[in-house]
Short mmCIF file of C-alpha atoms in Angstrom, two decimals:
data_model
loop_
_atom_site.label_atom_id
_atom_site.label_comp_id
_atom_site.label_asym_id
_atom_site.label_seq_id
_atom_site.Cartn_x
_atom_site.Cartn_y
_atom_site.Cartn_z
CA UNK A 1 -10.13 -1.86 21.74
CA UNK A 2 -10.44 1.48 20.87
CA UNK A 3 -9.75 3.51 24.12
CA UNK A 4 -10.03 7.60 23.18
CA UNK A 5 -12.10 7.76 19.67
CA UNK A 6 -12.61 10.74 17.88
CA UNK A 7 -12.61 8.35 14.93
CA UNK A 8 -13.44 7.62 11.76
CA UNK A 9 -16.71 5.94 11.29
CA UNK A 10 -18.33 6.47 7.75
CA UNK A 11 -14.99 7.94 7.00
CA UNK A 12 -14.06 8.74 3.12
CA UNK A 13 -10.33 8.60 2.86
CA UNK A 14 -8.25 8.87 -0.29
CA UNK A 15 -6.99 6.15 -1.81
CA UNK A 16 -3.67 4.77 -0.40
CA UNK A 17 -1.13 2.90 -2.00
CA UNK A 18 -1.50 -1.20 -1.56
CA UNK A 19 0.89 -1.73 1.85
CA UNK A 20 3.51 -3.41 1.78
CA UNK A 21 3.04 -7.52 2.09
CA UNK A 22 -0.87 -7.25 1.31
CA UNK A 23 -2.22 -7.55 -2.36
CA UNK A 24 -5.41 -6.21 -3.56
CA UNK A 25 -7.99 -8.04 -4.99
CA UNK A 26 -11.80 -6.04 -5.38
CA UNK A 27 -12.72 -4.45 -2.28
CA UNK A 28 -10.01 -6.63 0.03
CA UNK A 29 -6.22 -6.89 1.03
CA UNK A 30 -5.00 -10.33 1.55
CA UNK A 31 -1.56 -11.83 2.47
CA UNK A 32 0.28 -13.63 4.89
CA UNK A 33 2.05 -12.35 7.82
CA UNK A 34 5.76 -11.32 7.39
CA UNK A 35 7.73 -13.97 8.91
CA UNK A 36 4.42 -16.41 9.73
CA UNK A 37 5.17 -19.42 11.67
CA UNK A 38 4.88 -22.80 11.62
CA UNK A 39 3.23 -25.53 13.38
CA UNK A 40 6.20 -26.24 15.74
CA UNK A 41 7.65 -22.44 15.83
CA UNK A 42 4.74 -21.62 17.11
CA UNK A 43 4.98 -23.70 20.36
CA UNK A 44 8.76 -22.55 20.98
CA UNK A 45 7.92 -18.95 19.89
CA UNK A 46 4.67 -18.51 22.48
CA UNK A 47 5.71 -20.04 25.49
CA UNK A 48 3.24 -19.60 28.06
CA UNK A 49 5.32 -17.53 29.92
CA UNK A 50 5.68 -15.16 27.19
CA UNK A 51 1.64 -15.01 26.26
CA UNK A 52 0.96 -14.44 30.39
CA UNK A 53 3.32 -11.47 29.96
CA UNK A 54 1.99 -10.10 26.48
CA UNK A 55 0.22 -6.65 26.96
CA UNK A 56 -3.08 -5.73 25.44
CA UNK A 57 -3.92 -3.83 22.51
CA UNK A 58 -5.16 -0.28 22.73
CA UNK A 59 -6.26 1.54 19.51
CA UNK A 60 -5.56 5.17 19.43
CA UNK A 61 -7.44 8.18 18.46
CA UNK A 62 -5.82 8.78 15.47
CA UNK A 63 -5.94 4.77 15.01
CA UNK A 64 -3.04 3.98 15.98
CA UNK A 65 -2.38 0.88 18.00
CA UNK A 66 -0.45 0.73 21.10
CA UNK A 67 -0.20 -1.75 24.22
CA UNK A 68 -0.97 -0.30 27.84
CA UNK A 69 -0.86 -1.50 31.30
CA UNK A 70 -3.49 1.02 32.84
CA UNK A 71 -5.37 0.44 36.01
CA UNK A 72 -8.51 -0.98 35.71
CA UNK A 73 -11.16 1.12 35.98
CA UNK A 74 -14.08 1.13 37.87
CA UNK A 75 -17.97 0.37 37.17
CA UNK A 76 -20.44 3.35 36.40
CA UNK A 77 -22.68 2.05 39.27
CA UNK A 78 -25.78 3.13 37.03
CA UNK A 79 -24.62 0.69 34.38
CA UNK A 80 -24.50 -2.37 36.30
CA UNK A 81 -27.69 -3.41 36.11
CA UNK A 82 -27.81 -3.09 32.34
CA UNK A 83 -25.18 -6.15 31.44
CA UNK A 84 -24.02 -9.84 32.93
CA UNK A 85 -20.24 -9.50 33.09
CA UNK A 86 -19.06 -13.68 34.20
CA UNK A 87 -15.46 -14.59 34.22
CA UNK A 88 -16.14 -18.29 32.40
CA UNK A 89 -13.93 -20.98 35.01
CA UNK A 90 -14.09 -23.25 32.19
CA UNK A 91 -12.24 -22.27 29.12
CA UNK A 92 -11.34 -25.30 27.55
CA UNK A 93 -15.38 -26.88 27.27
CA UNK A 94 -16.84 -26.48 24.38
CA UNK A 95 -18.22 -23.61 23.15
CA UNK A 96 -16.11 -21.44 25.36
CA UNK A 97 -12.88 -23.28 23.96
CA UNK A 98 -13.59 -21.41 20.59
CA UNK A 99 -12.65 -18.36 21.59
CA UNK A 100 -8.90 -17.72 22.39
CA UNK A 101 -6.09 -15.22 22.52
CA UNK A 102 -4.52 -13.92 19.74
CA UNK A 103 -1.06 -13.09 19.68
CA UNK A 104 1.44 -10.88 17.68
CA UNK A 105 4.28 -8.24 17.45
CA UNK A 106 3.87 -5.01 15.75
CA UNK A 107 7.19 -3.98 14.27
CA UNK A 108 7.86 -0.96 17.22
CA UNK A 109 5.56 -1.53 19.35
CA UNK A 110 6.47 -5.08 20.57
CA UNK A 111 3.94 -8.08 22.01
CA UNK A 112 0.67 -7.67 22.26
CA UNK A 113 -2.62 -9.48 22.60
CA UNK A 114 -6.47 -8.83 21.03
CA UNK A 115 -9.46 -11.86 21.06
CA UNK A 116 -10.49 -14.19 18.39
CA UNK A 117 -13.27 -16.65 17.44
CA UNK A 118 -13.19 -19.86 15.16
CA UNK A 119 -16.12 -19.59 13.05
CA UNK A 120 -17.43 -22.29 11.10
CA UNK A 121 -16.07 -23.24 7.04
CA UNK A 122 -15.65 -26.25 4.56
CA UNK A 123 -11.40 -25.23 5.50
CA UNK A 124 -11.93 -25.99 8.97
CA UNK A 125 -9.25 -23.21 10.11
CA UNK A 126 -11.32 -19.51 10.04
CA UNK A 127 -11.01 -17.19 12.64
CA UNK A 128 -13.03 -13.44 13.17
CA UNK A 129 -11.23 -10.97 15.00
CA UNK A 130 -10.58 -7.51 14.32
CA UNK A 131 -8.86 -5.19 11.71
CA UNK A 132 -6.78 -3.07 14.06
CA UNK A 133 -5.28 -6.60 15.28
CA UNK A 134 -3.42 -7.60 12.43
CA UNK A 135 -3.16 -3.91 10.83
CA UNK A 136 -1.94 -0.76 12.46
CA UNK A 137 -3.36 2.34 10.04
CA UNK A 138 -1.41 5.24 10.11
CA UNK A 139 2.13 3.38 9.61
CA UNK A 140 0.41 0.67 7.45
CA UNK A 141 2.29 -1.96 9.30
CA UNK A 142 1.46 -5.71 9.45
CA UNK A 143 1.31 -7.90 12.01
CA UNK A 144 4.07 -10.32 12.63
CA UNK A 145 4.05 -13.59 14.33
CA UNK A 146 0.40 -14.04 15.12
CA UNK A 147 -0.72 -17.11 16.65
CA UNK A 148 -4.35 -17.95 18.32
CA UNK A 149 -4.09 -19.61 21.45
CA UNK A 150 -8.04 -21.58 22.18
CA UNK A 151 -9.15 -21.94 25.19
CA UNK A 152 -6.43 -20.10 27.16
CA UNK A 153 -6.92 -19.84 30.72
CA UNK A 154 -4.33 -18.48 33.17
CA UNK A 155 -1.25 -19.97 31.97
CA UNK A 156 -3.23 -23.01 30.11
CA UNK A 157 -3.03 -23.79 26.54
CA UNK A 158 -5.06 -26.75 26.31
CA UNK A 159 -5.29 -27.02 22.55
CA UNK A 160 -1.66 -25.66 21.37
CA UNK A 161 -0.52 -22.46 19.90
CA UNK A 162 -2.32 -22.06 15.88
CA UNK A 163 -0.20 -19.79 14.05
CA UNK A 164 -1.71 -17.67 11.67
CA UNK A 165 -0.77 -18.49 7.89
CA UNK A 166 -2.85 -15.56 5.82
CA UNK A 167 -5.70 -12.97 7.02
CA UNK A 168 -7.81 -10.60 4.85
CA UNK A 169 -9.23 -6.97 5.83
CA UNK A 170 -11.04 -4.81 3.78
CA UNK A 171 -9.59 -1.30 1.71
CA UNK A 172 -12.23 0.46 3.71
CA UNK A 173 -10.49 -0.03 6.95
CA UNK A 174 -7.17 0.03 5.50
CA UNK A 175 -8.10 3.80 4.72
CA UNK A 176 -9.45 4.20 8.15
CA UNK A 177 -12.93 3.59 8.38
CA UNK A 178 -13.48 2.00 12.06
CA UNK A 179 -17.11 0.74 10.54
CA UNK A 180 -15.11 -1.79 9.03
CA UNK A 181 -12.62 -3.26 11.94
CA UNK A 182 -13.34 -6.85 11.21
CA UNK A 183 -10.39 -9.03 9.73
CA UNK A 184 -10.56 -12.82 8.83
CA UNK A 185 -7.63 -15.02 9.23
CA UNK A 186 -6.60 -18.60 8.47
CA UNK A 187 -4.74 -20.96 10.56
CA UNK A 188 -2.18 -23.70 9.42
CA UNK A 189 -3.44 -27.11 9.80
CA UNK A 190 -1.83 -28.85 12.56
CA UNK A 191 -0.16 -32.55 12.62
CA UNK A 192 -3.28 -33.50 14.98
CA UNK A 193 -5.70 -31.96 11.70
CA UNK A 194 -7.79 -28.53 11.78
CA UNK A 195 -8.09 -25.85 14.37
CA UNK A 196 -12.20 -26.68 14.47
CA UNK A 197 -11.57 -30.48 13.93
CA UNK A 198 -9.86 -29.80 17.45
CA UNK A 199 -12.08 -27.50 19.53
CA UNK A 200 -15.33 -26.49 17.10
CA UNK A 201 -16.46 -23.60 15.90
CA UNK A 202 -19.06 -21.17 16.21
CA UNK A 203 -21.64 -20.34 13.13
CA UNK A 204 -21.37 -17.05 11.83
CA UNK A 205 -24.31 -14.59 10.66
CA UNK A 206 -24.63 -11.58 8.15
CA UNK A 207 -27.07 -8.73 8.01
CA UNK A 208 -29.20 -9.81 11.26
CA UNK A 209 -30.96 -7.93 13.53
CA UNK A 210 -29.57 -5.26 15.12
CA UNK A 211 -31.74 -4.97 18.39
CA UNK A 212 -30.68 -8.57 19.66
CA UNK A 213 -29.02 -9.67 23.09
CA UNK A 214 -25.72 -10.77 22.54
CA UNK A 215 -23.20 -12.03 24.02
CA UNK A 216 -19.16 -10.82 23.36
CA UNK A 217 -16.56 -12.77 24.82
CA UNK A 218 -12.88 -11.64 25.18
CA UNK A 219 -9.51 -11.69 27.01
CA UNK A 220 -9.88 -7.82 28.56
CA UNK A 221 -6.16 -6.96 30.13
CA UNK A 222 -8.59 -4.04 31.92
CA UNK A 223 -11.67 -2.88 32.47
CA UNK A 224 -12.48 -3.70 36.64
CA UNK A 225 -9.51 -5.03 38.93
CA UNK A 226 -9.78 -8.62 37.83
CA UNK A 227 -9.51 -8.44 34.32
CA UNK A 228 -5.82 -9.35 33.74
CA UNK A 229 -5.81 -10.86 30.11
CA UNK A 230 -5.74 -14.22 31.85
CA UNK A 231 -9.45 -15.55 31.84
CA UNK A 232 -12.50 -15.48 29.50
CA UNK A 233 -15.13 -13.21 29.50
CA UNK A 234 -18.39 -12.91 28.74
CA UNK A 235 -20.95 -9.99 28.60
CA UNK A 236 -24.34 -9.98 27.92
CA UNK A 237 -26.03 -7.03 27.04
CA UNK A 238 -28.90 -5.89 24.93
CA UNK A 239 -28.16 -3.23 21.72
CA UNK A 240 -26.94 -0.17 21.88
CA UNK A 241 -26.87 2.49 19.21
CA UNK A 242 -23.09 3.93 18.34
CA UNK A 243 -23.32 7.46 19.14
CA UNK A 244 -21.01 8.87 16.07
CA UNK A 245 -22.70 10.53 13.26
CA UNK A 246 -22.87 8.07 9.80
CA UNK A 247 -21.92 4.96 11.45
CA UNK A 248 -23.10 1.68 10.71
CA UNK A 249 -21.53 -0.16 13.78
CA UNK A 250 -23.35 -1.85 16.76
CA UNK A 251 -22.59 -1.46 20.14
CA UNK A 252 -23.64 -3.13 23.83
CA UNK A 253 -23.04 -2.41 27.40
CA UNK A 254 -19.70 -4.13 28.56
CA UNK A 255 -17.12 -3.19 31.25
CA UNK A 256 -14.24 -5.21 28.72
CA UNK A 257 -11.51 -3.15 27.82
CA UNK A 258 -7.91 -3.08 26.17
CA UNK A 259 -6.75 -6.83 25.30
CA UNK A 260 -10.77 -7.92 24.00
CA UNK A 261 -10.62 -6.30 21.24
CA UNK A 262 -11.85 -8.74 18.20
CA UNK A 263 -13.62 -11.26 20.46
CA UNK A 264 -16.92 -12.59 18.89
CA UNK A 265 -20.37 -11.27 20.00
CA UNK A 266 -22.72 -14.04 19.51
CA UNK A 267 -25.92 -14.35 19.06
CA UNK A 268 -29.04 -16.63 20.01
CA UNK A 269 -25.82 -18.60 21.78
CA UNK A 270 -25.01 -19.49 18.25
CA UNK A 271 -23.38 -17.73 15.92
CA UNK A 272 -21.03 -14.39 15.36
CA UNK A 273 -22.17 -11.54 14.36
CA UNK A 274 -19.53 -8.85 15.19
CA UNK A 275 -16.18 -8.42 17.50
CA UNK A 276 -14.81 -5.69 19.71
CA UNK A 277 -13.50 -2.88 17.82
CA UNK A 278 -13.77 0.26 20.10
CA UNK A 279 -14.95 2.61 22.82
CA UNK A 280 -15.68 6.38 23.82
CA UNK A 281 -14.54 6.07 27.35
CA UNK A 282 -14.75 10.16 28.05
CA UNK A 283 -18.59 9.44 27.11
CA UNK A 284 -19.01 5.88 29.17
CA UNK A 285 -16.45 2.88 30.12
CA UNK A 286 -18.93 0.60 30.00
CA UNK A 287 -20.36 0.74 26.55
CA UNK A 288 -18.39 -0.91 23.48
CA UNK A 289 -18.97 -0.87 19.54
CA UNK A 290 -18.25 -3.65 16.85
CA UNK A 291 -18.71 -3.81 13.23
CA UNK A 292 -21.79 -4.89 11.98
CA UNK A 293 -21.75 -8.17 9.95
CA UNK A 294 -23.28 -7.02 6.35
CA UNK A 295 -23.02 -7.33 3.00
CA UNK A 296 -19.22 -6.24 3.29
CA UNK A 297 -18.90 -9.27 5.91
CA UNK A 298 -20.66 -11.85 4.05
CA UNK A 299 -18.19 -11.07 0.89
CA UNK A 300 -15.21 -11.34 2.87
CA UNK A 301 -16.16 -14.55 4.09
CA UNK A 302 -17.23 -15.78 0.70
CA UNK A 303 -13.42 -14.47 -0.70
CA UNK A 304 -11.75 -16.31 -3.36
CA UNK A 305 -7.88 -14.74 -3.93
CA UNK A 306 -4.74 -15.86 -5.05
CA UNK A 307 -3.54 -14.64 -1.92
CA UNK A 308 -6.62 -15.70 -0.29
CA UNK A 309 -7.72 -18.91 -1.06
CA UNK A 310 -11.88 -20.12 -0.45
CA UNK A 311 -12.31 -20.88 3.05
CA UNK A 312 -15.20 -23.02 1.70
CA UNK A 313 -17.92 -21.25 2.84
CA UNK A 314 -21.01 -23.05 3.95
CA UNK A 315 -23.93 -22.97 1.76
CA UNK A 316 -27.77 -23.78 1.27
CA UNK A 317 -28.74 -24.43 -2.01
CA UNK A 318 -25.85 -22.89 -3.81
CA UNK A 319 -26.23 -19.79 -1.78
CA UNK A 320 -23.71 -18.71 0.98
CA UNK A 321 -26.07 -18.86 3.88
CA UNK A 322 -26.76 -15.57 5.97
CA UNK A 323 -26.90 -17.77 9.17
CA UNK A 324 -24.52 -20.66 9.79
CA UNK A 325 -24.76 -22.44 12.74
CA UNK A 326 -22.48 -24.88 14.52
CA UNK A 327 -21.62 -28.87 14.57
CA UNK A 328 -23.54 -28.92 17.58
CA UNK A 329 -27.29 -29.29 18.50
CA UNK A 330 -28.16 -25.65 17.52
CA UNK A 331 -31.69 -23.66 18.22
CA UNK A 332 -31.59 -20.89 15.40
CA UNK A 333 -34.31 -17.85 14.88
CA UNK A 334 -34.91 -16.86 11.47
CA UNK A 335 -35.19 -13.41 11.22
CA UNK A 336 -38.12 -11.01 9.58
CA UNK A 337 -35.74 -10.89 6.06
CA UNK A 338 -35.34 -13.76 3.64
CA UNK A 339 -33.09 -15.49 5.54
CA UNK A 340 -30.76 -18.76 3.90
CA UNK A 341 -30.21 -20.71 7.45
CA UNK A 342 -27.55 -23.56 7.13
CA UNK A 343 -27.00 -26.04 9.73
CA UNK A 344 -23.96 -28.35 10.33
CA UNK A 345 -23.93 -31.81 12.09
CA UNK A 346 -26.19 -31.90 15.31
CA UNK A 347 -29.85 -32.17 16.17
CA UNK A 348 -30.53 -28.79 15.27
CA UNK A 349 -33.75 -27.27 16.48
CA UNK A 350 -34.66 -24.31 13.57
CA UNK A 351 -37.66 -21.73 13.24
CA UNK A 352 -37.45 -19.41 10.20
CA UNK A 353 -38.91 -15.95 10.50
CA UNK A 354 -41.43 -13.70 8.54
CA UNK A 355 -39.49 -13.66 5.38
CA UNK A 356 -39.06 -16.15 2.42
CA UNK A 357 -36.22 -18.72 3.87
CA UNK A 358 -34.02 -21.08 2.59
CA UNK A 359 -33.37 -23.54 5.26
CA UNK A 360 -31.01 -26.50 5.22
CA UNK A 361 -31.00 -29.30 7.76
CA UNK A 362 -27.24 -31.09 8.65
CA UNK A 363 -26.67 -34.56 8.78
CA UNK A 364 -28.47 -34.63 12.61
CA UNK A 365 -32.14 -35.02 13.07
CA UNK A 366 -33.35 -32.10 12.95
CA UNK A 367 -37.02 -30.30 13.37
CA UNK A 368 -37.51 -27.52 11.51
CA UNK A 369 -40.26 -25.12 11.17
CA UNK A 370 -40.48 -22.63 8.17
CA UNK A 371 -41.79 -19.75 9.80
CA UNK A 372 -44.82 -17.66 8.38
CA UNK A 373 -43.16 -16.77 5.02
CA UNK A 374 -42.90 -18.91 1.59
CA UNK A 375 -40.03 -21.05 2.76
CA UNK A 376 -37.84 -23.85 0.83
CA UNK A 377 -36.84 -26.51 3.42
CA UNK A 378 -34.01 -29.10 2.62
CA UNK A 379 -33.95 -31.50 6.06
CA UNK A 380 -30.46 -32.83 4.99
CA UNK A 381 -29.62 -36.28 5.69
CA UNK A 382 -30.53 -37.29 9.26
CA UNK A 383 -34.15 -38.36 10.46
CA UNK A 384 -35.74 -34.80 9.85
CA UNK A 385 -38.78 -33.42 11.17
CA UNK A 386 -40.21 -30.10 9.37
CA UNK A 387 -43.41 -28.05 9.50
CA UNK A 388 -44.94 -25.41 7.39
CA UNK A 389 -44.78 -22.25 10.00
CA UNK A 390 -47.93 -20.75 11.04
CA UNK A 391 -50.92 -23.06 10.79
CA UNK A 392 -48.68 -25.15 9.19
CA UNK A 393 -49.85 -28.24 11.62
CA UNK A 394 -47.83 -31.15 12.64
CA UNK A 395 -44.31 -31.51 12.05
CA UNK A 396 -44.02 -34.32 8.85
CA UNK A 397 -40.82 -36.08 7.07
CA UNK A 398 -38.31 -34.28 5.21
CA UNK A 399 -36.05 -35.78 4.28
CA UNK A 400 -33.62 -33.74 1.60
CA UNK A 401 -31.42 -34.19 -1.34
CA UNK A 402 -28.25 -32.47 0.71
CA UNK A 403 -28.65 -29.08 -0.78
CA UNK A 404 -26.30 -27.67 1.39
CA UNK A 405 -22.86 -26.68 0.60
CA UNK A 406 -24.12 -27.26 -3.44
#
């Protein structure tokens, strides 16, 4: 997490040459780490002992990324009352268990840690975090042995160490344009199957709302005296605007500092729609900024490359769905736009908004109501329930032909 910004949102930077280890395809880079590990490496490599003792990752003004062991610093005590900050005690139950350390080495720099979250895809093995944790800008250096550790509470590692096989940023960032410090990455599958066949996922969203609670989770190493990079946390905190001129990022009031950076802000206790990326701690320590989760988002997640392979995005009706929610029972909010809502498995409870929505029901039973626009409404394969919105009347049968994922 960005800890002194004078940086770069909006920014237009020449074009630089393709780094080393990355190859271009459209708007994205795309490779695999140098050196990436396997299944068993992994476990020898990351030793618990050596994750307690990784640092977090601080990103610089001139966005750079270093590791620091500051103090922690203390609460603005006019802030408090704006955010929950709640260490979670239980890490490895689901949904918590989602979100996880991530691990690496930067070539000079040594060990450090950010946050990640396991979002939901056909490939079962897709994590969000951010840019600056698998790409340092100004040397154009890639990360090496990254690994996401689920679940990981104080010396725990309930679910193994994942290493990462191949990630994906966009050029923008890659140029240094902090709107755009959101990276994807792709875990090996294990002997014991996929990371989310493991420990789930969370859904993932694209051009929502910005005024929305949310909630952003994360491993800070600082931030108040008992943030240690040991234990989960959770904020939750209303929107804030980013104060730099021409930005498009988000922000929300959160005492998380160095080490959280890339942890998944979540919405409607759902689904992902930004990480950590930075902070302007001369203005306030307890405000942070993410990326928002647009257009730019949506394509990356929708990627096809022959260094990046489809992570078999989930779809309604041949569309990649702006909403994707969870294998769990799920209650979604459409939003006022045309939303295309796609559930997973689960008795999902969904209510599309003002706009025209595609919705598609999972194999649960599900009740879903279309809102007040003109909405389509596939109930999927379970027992369905679905209404017509506003003085639509009673729920009634609806059962579907499994448009999702076609």
């Amino acid at each position: 997490m960005l800890v002194s910004a004078s940086l770069w949102p909006g920014a237009v930077a020449e074009a630089v040459a393709t780094p080393r280890g990355l190859h271009e395809s459209g708007q994205f880079l795309a490779g695999s780490p140098p050196a990436a590990l396997s299944y068993r490496s992994a476990q020898d490599v990351w030793t618990p002992e050596r994750i307690a003792d990784t640092p977090p990752l601080e990103l610089e003004r001139d966005g750079s990324v270093t590791t620091s062991q500051q103090p922690a610093s203390r609460l603005f005590p006019r802030d408090a009352e704006l955010f929950n900050s709640v260490e979670i005690n239980k890490a490895a139950e689901y949904p918590n268990r989602v979100h996880g350390k991530l691990v690496g080495t930067f070539p000079g720099l040594g060990d450090y840690a950010c946050s990640a979250t396991v979002v939901n895809s056909g490939s079962g093995s897709l994590l969000t975090t951010a840019g600056h944790c698998a790409y340092d800008v100004p040397t154009k250096t890639l990360a090496t042995n990254l690994a996401f550790v689920p679940g990981y509470q104080a010396g725990s590692i309930p679910f193994g160490v994942w290493p990462v096989g191949a990630y994906i940023l966009t050029k923008r960032f890659a140029r240094g344009d902090i709107d755009y410090d959101f990276s994807m990455m792709r875990t090996i599958v294990s002997p014991f199957g996929t990371l989310q066949g493991i420990v789930g996922a969370r859904g993932i969203g694209f051009n929502q709302p910005r005024k929305q609670r949310l909630e952003a989770y994360g491993y800070p190493g600082s931030g108040r005296p008992s943030y240690d990079g040991a234990k989960l946390i959770r904020c939750d905190s209303g929107y804030v605007p980013d104060p730099a001129p021409r930005t498009s990022s988000v922000g929300m009031h959160c005492d998380q500092q160095q080490g959280a950076s890339g942890g998944g802000w979540v919405a409607q206790h759902s689904f992902v729609v930004s990480n950590t990326s930075h902070g302007y701690p001369q203005i306030n320590r307890t405000l942070f900024y993410g990326p928002y989760y647009g257009a730019v988002a949506k394509a990356l997640y929708r990627a096809n490359t022959p260094s990046w392979p489809s992570i078999g995005p989930v779809k309604c009706g041949g569309q990649v769905a702006t909403i994707i929610a969870t294998g769990t029972g799920d209650r979604i909010r459409g939003s006022d736009a045309n939303d295309v809502i796609a559930t997973d498995a689960g008795n999902d409870k969904i209510s599309g908004g003002g706009g025209n929505d595609l919705i598609c029901g999972g194999d649960g039973n599900d009740k879903i109501d279309g809102g007040s626009g003109k909405d389509k409404i596939d109930g999927g394969a379970g027992n369905d329930k679905c209404g017509k919105g506003k003085g639509g009347g009673r729920l009634h049968a609806c059962e579907g032909g499994g448009g999702k994922g076609k």
